[in-house]
Coordinates of C-alpha atoms in Angstrom, one line a residue:
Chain A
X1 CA 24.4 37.8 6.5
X2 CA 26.5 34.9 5.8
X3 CA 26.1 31.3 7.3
X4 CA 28.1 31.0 10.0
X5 CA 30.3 28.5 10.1
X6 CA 29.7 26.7 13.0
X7 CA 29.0 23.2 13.7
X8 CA 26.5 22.1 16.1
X9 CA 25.5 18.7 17.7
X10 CA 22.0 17.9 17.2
X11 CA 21.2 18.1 21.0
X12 CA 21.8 21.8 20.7
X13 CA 19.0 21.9 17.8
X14 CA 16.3 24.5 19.9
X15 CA 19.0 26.5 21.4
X16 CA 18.9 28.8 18.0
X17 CA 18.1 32.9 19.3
X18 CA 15.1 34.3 17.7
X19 CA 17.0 35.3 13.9
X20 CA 19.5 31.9 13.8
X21 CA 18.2 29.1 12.6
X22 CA 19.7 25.8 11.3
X23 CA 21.0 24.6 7.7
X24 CA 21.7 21.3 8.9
X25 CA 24.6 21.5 11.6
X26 CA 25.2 25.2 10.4
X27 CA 23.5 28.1 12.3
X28 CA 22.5 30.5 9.5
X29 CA 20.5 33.8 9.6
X30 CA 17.1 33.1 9.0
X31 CA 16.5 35.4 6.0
X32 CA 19.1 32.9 4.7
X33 CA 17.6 29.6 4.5
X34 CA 14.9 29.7 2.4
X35 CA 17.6 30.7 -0.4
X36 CA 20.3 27.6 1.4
X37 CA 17.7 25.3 0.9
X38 CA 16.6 26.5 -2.4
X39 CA 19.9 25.9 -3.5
X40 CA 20.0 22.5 -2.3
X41 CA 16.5 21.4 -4.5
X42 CA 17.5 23.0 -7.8
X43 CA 20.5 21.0 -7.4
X44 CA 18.8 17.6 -6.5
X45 CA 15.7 18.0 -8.7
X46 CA 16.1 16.1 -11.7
X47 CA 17.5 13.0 -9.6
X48 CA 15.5 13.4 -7.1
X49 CA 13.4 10.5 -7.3
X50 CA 16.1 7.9 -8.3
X51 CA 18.0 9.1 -5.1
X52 CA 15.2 8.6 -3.3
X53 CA 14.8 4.7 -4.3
X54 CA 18.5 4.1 -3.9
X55 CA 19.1 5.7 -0.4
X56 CA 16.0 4.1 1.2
X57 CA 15.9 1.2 -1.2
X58 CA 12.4 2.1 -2.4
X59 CA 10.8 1.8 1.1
X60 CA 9.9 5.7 0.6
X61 CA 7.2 4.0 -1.9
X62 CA 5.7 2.0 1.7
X63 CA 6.2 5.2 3.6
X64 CA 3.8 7.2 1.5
X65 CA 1.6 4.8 1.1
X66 CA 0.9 4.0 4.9
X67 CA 0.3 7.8 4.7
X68 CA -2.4 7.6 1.8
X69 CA -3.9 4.8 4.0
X70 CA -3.6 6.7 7.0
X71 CA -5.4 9.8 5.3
X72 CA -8.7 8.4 4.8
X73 CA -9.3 10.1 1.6
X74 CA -12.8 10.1 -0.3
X75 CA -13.8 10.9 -3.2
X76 CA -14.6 14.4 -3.7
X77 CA -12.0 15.7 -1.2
X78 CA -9.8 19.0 -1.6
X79 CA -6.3 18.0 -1.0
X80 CA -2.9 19.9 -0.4
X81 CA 0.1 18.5 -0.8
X82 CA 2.8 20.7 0.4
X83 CA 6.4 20.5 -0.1
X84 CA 4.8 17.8 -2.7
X85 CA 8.2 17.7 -4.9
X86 CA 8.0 15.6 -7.4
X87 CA 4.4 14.4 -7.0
X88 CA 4.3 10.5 -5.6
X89 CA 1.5 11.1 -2.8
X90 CA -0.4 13.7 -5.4
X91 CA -0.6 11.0 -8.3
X92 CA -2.7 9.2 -5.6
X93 CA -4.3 11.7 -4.1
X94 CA -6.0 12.6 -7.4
X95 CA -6.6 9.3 -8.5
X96 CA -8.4 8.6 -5.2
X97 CA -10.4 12.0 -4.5
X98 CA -11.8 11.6 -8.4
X99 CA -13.4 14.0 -10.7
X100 CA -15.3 15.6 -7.9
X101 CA -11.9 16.4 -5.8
X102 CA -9.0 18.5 -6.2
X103 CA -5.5 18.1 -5.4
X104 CA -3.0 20.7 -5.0
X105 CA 1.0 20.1 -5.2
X106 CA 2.4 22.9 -3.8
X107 CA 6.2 23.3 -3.0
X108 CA 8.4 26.3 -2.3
X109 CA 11.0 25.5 -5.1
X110 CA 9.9 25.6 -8.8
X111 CA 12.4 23.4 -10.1
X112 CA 10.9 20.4 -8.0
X113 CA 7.6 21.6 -9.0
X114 CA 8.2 21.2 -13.0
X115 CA 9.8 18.0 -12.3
X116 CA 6.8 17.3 -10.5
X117 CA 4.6 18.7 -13.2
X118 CA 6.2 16.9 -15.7
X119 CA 6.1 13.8 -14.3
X120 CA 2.7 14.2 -13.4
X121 CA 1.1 15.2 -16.9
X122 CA 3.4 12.0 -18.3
X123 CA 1.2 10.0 -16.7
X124 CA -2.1 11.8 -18.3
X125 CA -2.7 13.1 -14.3
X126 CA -4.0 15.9 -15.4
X127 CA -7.9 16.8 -14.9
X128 CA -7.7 17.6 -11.2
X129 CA -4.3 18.5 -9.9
X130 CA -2.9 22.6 -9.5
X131 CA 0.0 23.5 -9.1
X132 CA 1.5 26.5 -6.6
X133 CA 4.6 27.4 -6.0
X134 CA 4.0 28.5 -2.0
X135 CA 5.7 28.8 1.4
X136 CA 4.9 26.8 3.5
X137 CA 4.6 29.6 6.1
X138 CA 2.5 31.6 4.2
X139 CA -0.2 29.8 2.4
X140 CA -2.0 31.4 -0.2
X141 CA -5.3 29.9 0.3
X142 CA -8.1 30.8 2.2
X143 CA -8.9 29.7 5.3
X144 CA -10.6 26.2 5.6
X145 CA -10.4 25.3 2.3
X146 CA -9.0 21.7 2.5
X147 CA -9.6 18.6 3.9
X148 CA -6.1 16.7 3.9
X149 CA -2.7 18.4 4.2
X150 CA 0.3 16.5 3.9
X151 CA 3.6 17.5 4.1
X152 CA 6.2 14.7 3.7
X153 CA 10.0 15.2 3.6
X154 CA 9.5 18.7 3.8
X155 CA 8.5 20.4 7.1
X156 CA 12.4 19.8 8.0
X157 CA 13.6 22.0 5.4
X158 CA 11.2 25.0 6.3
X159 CA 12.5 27.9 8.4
X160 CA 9.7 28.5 10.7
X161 CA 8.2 25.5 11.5
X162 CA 5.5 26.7 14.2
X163 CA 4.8 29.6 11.8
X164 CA 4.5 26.5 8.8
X165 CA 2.1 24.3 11.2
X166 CA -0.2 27.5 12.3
X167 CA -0.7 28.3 8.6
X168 CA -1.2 24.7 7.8
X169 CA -4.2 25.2 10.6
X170 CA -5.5 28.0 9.5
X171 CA -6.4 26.6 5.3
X172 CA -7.7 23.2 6.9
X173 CA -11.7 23.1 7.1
X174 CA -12.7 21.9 10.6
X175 CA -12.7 18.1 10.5
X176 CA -9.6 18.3 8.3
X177 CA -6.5 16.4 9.3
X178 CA -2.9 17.5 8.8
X179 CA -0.5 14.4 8.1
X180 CA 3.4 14.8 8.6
X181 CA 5.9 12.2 7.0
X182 CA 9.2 13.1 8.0
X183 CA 12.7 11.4 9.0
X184 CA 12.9 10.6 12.6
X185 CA 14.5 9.4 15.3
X186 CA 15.3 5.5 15.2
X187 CA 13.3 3.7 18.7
X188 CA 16.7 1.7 19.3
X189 CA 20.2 3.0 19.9
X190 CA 21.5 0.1 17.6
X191 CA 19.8 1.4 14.8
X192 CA 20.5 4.8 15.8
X193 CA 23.9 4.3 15.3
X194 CA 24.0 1.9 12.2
X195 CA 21.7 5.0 10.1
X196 CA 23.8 7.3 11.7
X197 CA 27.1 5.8 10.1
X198 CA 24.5 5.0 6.3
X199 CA 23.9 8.5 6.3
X200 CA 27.4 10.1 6.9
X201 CA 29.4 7.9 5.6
X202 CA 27.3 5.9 2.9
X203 CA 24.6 8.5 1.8
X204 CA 26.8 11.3 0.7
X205 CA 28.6 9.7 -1.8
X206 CA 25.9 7.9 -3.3
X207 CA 25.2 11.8 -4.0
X208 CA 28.4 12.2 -5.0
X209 CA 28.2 9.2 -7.4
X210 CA 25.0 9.6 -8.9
X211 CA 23.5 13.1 -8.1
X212 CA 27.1 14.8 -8.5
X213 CA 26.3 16.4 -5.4
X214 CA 27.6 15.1 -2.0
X215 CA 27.2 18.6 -0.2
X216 CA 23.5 18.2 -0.3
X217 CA 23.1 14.7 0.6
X218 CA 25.6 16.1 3.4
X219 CA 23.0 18.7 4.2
X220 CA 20.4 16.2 4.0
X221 CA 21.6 13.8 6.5
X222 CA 22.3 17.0 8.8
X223 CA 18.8 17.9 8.6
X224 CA 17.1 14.9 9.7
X225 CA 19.3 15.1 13.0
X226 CA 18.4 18.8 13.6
X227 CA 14.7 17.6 12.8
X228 CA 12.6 17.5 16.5
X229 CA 11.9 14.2 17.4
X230 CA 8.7 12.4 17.9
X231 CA 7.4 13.9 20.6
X232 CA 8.7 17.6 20.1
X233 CA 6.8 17.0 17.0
X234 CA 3.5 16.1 18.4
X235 CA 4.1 19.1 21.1
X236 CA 4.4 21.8 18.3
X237 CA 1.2 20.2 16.6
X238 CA -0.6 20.7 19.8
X239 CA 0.7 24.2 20.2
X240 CA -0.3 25.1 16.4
X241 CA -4.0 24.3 17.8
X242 CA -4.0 20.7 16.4
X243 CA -6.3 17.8 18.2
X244 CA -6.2 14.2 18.8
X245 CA -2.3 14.5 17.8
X246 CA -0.6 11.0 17.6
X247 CA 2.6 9.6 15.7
X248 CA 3.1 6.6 14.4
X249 CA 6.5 5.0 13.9
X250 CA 8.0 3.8 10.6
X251 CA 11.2 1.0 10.0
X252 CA 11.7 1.1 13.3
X253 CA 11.4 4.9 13.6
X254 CA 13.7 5.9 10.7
X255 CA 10.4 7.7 9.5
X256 CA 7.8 8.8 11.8
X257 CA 3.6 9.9 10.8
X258 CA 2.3 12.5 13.1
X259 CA -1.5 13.4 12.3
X260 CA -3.6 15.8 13.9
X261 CA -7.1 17.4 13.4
X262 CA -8.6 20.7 13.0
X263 CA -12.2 20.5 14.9
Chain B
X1 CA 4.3 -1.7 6.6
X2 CA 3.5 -5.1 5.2
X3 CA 0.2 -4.1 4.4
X4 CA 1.9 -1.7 2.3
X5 CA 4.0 -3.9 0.7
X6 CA 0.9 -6.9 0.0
X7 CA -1.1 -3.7 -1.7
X8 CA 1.4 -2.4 -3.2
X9 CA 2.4 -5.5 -4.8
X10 CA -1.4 -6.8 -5.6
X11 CA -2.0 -3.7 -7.5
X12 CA 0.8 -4.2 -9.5
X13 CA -0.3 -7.8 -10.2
X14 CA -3.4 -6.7 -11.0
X15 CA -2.7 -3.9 -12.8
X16 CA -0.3 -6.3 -15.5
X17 CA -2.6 -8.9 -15.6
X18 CA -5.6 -6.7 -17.0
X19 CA -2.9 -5.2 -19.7
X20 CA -2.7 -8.7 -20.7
X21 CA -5.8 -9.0 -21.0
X22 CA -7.3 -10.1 -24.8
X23 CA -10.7 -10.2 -24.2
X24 CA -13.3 -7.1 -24.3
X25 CA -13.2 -5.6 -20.5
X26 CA -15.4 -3.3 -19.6
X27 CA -13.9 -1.0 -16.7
X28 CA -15.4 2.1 -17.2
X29 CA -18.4 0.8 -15.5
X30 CA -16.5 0.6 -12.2
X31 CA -14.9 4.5 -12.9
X32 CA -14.7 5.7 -9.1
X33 CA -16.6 2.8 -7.5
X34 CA -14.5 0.9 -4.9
X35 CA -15.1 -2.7 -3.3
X36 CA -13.6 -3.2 0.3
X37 CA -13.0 -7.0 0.8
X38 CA -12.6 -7.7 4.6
X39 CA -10.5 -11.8 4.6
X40 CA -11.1 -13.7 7.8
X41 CA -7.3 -14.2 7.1
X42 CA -6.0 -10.9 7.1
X43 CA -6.3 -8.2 9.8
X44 CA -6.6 -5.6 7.2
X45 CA -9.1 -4.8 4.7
X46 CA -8.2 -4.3 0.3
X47 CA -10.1 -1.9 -1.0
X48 CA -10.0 -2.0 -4.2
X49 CA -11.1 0.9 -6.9
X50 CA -10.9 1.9 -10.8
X51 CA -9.8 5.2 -11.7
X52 CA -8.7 5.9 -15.3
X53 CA -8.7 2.0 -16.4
X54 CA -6.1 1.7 -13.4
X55 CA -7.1 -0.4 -10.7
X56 CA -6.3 0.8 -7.3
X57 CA -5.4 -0.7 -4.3
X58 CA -5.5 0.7 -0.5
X59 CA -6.4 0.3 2.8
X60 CA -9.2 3.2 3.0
X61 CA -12.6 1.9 4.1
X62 CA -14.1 5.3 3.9
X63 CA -15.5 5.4 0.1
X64 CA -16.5 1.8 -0.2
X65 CA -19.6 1.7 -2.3
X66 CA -20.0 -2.0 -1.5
X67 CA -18.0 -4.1 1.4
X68 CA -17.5 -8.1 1.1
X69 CA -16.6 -10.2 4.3
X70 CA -15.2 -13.8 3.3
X71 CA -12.5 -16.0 3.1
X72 CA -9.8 -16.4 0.7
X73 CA -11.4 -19.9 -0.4
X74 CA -14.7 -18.4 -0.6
X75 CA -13.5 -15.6 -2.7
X76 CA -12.1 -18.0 -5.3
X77 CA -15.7 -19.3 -5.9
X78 CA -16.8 -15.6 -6.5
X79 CA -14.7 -15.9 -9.7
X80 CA -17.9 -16.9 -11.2
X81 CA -20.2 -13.8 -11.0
X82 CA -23.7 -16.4 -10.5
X83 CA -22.3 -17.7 -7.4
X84 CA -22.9 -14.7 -5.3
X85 CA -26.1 -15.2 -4.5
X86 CA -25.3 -18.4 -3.8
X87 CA -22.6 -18.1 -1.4
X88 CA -24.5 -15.3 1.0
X89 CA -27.6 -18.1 0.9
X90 CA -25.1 -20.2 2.7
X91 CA -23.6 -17.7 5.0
X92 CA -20.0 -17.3 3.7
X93 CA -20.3 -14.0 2.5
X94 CA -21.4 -10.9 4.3
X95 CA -22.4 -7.9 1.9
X96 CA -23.3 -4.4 2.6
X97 CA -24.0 -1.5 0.1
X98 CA -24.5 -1.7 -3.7
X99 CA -24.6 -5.6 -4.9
X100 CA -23.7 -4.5 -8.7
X101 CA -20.2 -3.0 -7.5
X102 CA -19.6 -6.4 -6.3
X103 CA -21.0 -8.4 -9.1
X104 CA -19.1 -5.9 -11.8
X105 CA -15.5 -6.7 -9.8
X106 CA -16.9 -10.6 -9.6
X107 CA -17.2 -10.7 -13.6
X108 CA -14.3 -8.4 -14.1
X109 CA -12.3 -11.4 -12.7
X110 CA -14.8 -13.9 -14.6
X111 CA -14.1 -12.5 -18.1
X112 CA -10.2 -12.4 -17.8
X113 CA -8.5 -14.1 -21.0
X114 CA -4.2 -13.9 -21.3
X115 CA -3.0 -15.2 -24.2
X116 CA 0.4 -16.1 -22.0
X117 CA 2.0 -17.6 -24.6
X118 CA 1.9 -15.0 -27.1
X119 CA 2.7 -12.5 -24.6
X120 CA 5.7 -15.0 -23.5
X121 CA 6.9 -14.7 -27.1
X122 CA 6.9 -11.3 -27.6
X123 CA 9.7 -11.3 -24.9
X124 CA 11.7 -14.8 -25.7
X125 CA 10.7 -15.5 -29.9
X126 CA 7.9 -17.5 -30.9
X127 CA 10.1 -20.9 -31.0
X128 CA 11.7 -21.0 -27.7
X129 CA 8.1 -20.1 -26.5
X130 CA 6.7 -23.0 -28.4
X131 CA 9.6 -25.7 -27.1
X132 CA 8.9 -24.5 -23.5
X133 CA 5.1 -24.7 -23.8
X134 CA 5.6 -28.6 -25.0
X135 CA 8.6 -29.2 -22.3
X136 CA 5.9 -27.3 -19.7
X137 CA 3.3 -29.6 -21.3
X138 CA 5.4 -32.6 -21.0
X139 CA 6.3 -31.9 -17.6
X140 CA 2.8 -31.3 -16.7
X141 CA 1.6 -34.7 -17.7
X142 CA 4.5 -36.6 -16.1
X143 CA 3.8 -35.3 -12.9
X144 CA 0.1 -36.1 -13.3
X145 CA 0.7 -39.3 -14.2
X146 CA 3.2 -39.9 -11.5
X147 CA 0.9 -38.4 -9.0
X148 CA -1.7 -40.9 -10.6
X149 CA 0.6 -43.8 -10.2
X150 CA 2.2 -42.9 -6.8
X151 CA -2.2 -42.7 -5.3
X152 CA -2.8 -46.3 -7.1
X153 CA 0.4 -47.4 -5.2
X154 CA -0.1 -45.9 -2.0
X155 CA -3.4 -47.2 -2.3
X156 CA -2.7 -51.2 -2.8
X157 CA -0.3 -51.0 0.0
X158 CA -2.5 -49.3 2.8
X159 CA -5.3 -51.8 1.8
X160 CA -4.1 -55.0 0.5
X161 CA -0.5 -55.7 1.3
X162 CA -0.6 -53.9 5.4
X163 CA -4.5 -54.1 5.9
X164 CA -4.5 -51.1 7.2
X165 CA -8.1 -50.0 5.7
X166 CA -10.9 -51.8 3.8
X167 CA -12.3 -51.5 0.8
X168 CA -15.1 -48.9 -0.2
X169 CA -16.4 -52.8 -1.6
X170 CA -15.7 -54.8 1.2
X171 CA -17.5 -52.1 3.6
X172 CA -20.5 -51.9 1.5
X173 CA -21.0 -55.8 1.8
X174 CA -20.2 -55.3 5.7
X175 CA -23.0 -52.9 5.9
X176 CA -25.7 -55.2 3.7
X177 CA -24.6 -57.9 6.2
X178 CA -25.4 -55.9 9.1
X179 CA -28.8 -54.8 7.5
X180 CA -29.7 -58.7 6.7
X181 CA -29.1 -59.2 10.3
X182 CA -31.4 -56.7 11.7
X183 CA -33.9 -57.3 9.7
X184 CA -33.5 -60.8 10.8
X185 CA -33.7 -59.9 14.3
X186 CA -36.8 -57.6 13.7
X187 CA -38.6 -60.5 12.3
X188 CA -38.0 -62.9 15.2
X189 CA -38.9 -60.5 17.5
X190 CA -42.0 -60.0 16.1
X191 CA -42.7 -63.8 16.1
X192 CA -41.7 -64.4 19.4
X193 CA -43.9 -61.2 20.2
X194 CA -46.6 -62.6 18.3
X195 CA -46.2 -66.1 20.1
X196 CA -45.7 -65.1 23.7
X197 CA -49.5 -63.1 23.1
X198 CA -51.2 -66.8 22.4

C-alpha cells in the first residue's frame, strides 16, 4: 500500500489504527516503514556523522557521553548497541568493557552499519566489537544475554515500538539496564518554539546544502515531533516490564535519557 | 552536561599531551586499570583509564581499581610519585584499593617530557619558532624583573616612607628588648623574694 498522503499534527501521534503508523507527519501502512525509513539511512549514511555535528553543533558528542556515564559499564560487560549507526557510543563501549567484554553494533540498515564498520576498524577497534544487521523488534539473540542496551536516535524510527522495548527486555540479563537517547520534548515553550522554527526552517536545508537531501532532514525533524514525549516514554518502558524507570533531561529537553532495569 | 564537556575536553588534553611525549612511557602497565579521583572541588568524580595507549576519561565509578580523594592543590604535589606516602601521613589524601594503580598514573604524570619547541616548529618553521622562544624568553624575564622591582617598591613604601609595618629587623630587636626585660624582671623578683625571706 502506498503512504498516504496525509499530514498530521503531532498531537494526533497515538491516534494511528492497528496497521497505520507514522513516517514523520505521514500516516503509512505499517508493512511500509521499515522500507520508508530504510530509504531515508542509505541516503544519509555517508554524511551522517558530519550532519550530526553541524545540526546539533557537536553537542550529540555530550549527549552520548552523559549516556556512557549514565551506563555504568565495567569491564567485562556484554553490550548492545542497537540502531548503533555509525558507531560513536560502541567505540566506547569496547574501549571501556575491555578484552573480557563484548560489544555488539547492531542496526537495521546495512549501509549505516559499513559506515559504522568502517569507521570502526579505522580506528584499529576491532578485537571485541560484532556486528548484526537486526530489527529492532526482533532481536536475534538469546534471551538474557546482555548487560547494557542502548538505543540512541533510533527507537523513533522503528515501527513497533512496544514490540522494539519487549524484545529489548527479553535479550537483557536480569540486572541489565536498557538506556534510551532520543529527541524530546523541549521543558519550555520558548524553546519549544525557537527548535521548532531550527528544525523546519533551518535543518532541512542544511540537508539540502550538504547532505543533498532536504526530504530526509524533512522527515527527520517530523519524526522527533511524532516521537512520545517523556513521560509516554517512561509509561511504555514500564509496560514492556522495565523497573525503576526514570528520564533525565538533556539541553533543556531537546534530548531526553530514559533508563530502566530488568530485575 | 558540563561534566561532559570538562571530560571530554581533559581527555583530549591528555590524550595530545602523551603523543608529545619524548620520553620512554610505559602505559601498557596501566592496560584496563582505571584510577577514580574524587576533588573536594568538584561534585563529580574523573575516572580515568588506559585502553590501547589511549587514556580514557568518564564519570563511571564502577571499575575503579584504586580511588583517590584530594584537592586540586594536593594533587599537584602527587606529580612526584614519592610524595604519596607522604601526603596520606598528613591526611590530604584518602586512598582505597590497589596503591600501584595510583603510583603508576602518579609517575605516568612524573616522567612526562615535550620537546614544545620542536613540536612548535614542525607547525610554524624552525626560525620563527626560534625568534618566538627568545621574544617569549625576553618577555618572561621582563616581567620577572618587573614583578621583582614593583615587590622592592611596594615594599620601601609600606615600611619606610607610610610606616605602615616594621621591619622583619626592627621586630627582632623589639623582641630581644622584650626578652632583656623579663629577664630583668625575673631577677629582681628573685632578689626581692630572696630579701623579704631575711
Amino acid at each position: 500500500m502506498p503512504a498516504q498522503e496525509q499530514n498530521q499534527s503531532p498531537d494526533s501521534q497515538n491516534t494511528t489504527s492497528d496497521n497505520t503508523t507514522h513516517f514523520g507527519y505521514k500516516t503509512i501502512d505499517k508493512e511500509d516503514k521499515v522500507s520508508m525509513v530504510a530509504g531515508v539511512f542509505h541516503s544519509v549514511a555517508k554524511q551522517y556523522d558530519v550532519m550530526n555535528d553541524l545540526m546539533s553543533f557537536g553537542v550529540h558528542r555530550l549527549w552520548k557521553r552523559f549516556t556512557i556515564d549514565a551506563s555504568g559499564v565495567r569491564p567485562g560487560n556484554s553490550v548492545l548497541d542497537l540502531a548503533g549507526g555509525t558507531g560513536d557510543l560502541t567505540a566506547k563501549f569496547s574501549q571501556l568493557v575491555g578484552k573480557e567484554g563484548n560489544v555488539i553494533l547492531a542496526d537495521i540498515n546495512s549501509s549505516m552499519l559499513n559506515v559504522g564498520r568502517d569507521k570502526l576498524r579505522d580506528k584499529g577497534l576491532v578485537q571485541n566489537i560484532k556486528y548484526v544487521q537486526a530489527n529492532a523488534q526482533y532481536l536475534p539473540f538469546e534471551d538474557n544475554t546482555f548487560d547494557i542496551v542502548t538505543i540512541a536516535f533510533g527507537l523513533r524510527n522503528v515501527t513497533d515500538k512496544d514490540m522494539a522495548l519487549r524484545s529489548i527486555y527479553r535479550v537483557l540479563k536480569p540486572g541489565g539496564r536498557l538506556l534510551v537517547l532520543e529527541f524530546s520534548k523541549p521543558e519550555h515553550e520558548l524553546l519549544n518554539k525557537a527548535y521548532d522554527f531550527y528544525s523546519f526552517n533551518i535543518l532541512p536545508k542544511i540537508g539540502e546544502l550538504v547532505a543533498k537531501d532536504g526530504d530526509s532532514y524533512q522527515y527527520l525533524a517530523e519524526s522527533i515531533r511524532m516521537h512520545p514525549d517523556q513521560d509516554t516514554l517512561k509509561a511504555m518502558m514500564d509496560d514492556a516490564g522495565f523497573e525503576q524507570t526514570s528520564f533525565k533531561n538533556l539541553t533543556g529537553g531537546v534530548v531526553a535519557l530514559h533508563k530502566g532495569y530488568k530485575f | 552536561m558540563l561534566q561532559q564537556a570538562f571530560t571530554s575536553s581533559l581527555e583530549l588534553l591528555i590524550n595530545k599531551t602523551l603523543s608529545l611525549n619524548i620520553s620512554n612511557i610505559e602505559l601498557k602497565k596501566l592496560e584496563q586499570k582505571t584510577l577514580t579521583v574524587i576533588l573536594s572541588e568538584l561534585n563529580f568524580p574523573l575516572s580515568l583509564s588506559v585502553d590501547n595507549g589511549n587514556v580514557l576519561i568518564s564519570g563511571l565509578t564502577e571499575r575503579a581499581d584504586c580511588t583517590i580523594k584530594t584537592s586540586i592543590n594536593t594533587l599537584q604535589k602527587l606529580k612526584a610519585e614519592q610524595q604519596l606516602t607522604e601526603l596520606i601521613k598528613q591526611g590530604k589524601l584518602d586512598l582505597s584499593g590497589d596503591i600501584k594503580v595510583a603510583q603508576q598514573f602518579a609517575s605516568l604524570a612524573e616522567n612526562l617530557d615535550i620537546d614544545w619547541q620542536s613540536e612548535l616548529a614542525t607547525h610554524i618553521g624552525d626560525v620563527p619558532t626560534h625568534k618566538l622562544v627568545q621574544l617569549g624568553k625576553m618577555v618572561t624575564d621582563k616581567f620577572q624583573f618587573a614583578a621583582k622591582q614593583i615587590k622592592a617598591d611596594a615594599s620601601e613604601y609600606i615600611v619606610h616612607e607610610k610606616r605602615l609595618v616594621v621591619t622583619r629587623s626592627q621586630v627582632d630587636h623589639f623582641n630581644q628588648q622584650v626578652s632583656q626585660i623579663s629577664n630583668q624582671v625575673d631577677d629582681i623578683a628573685l632578689r626581692i623574694a630572696n630579701l623579704s625571706q631575711q
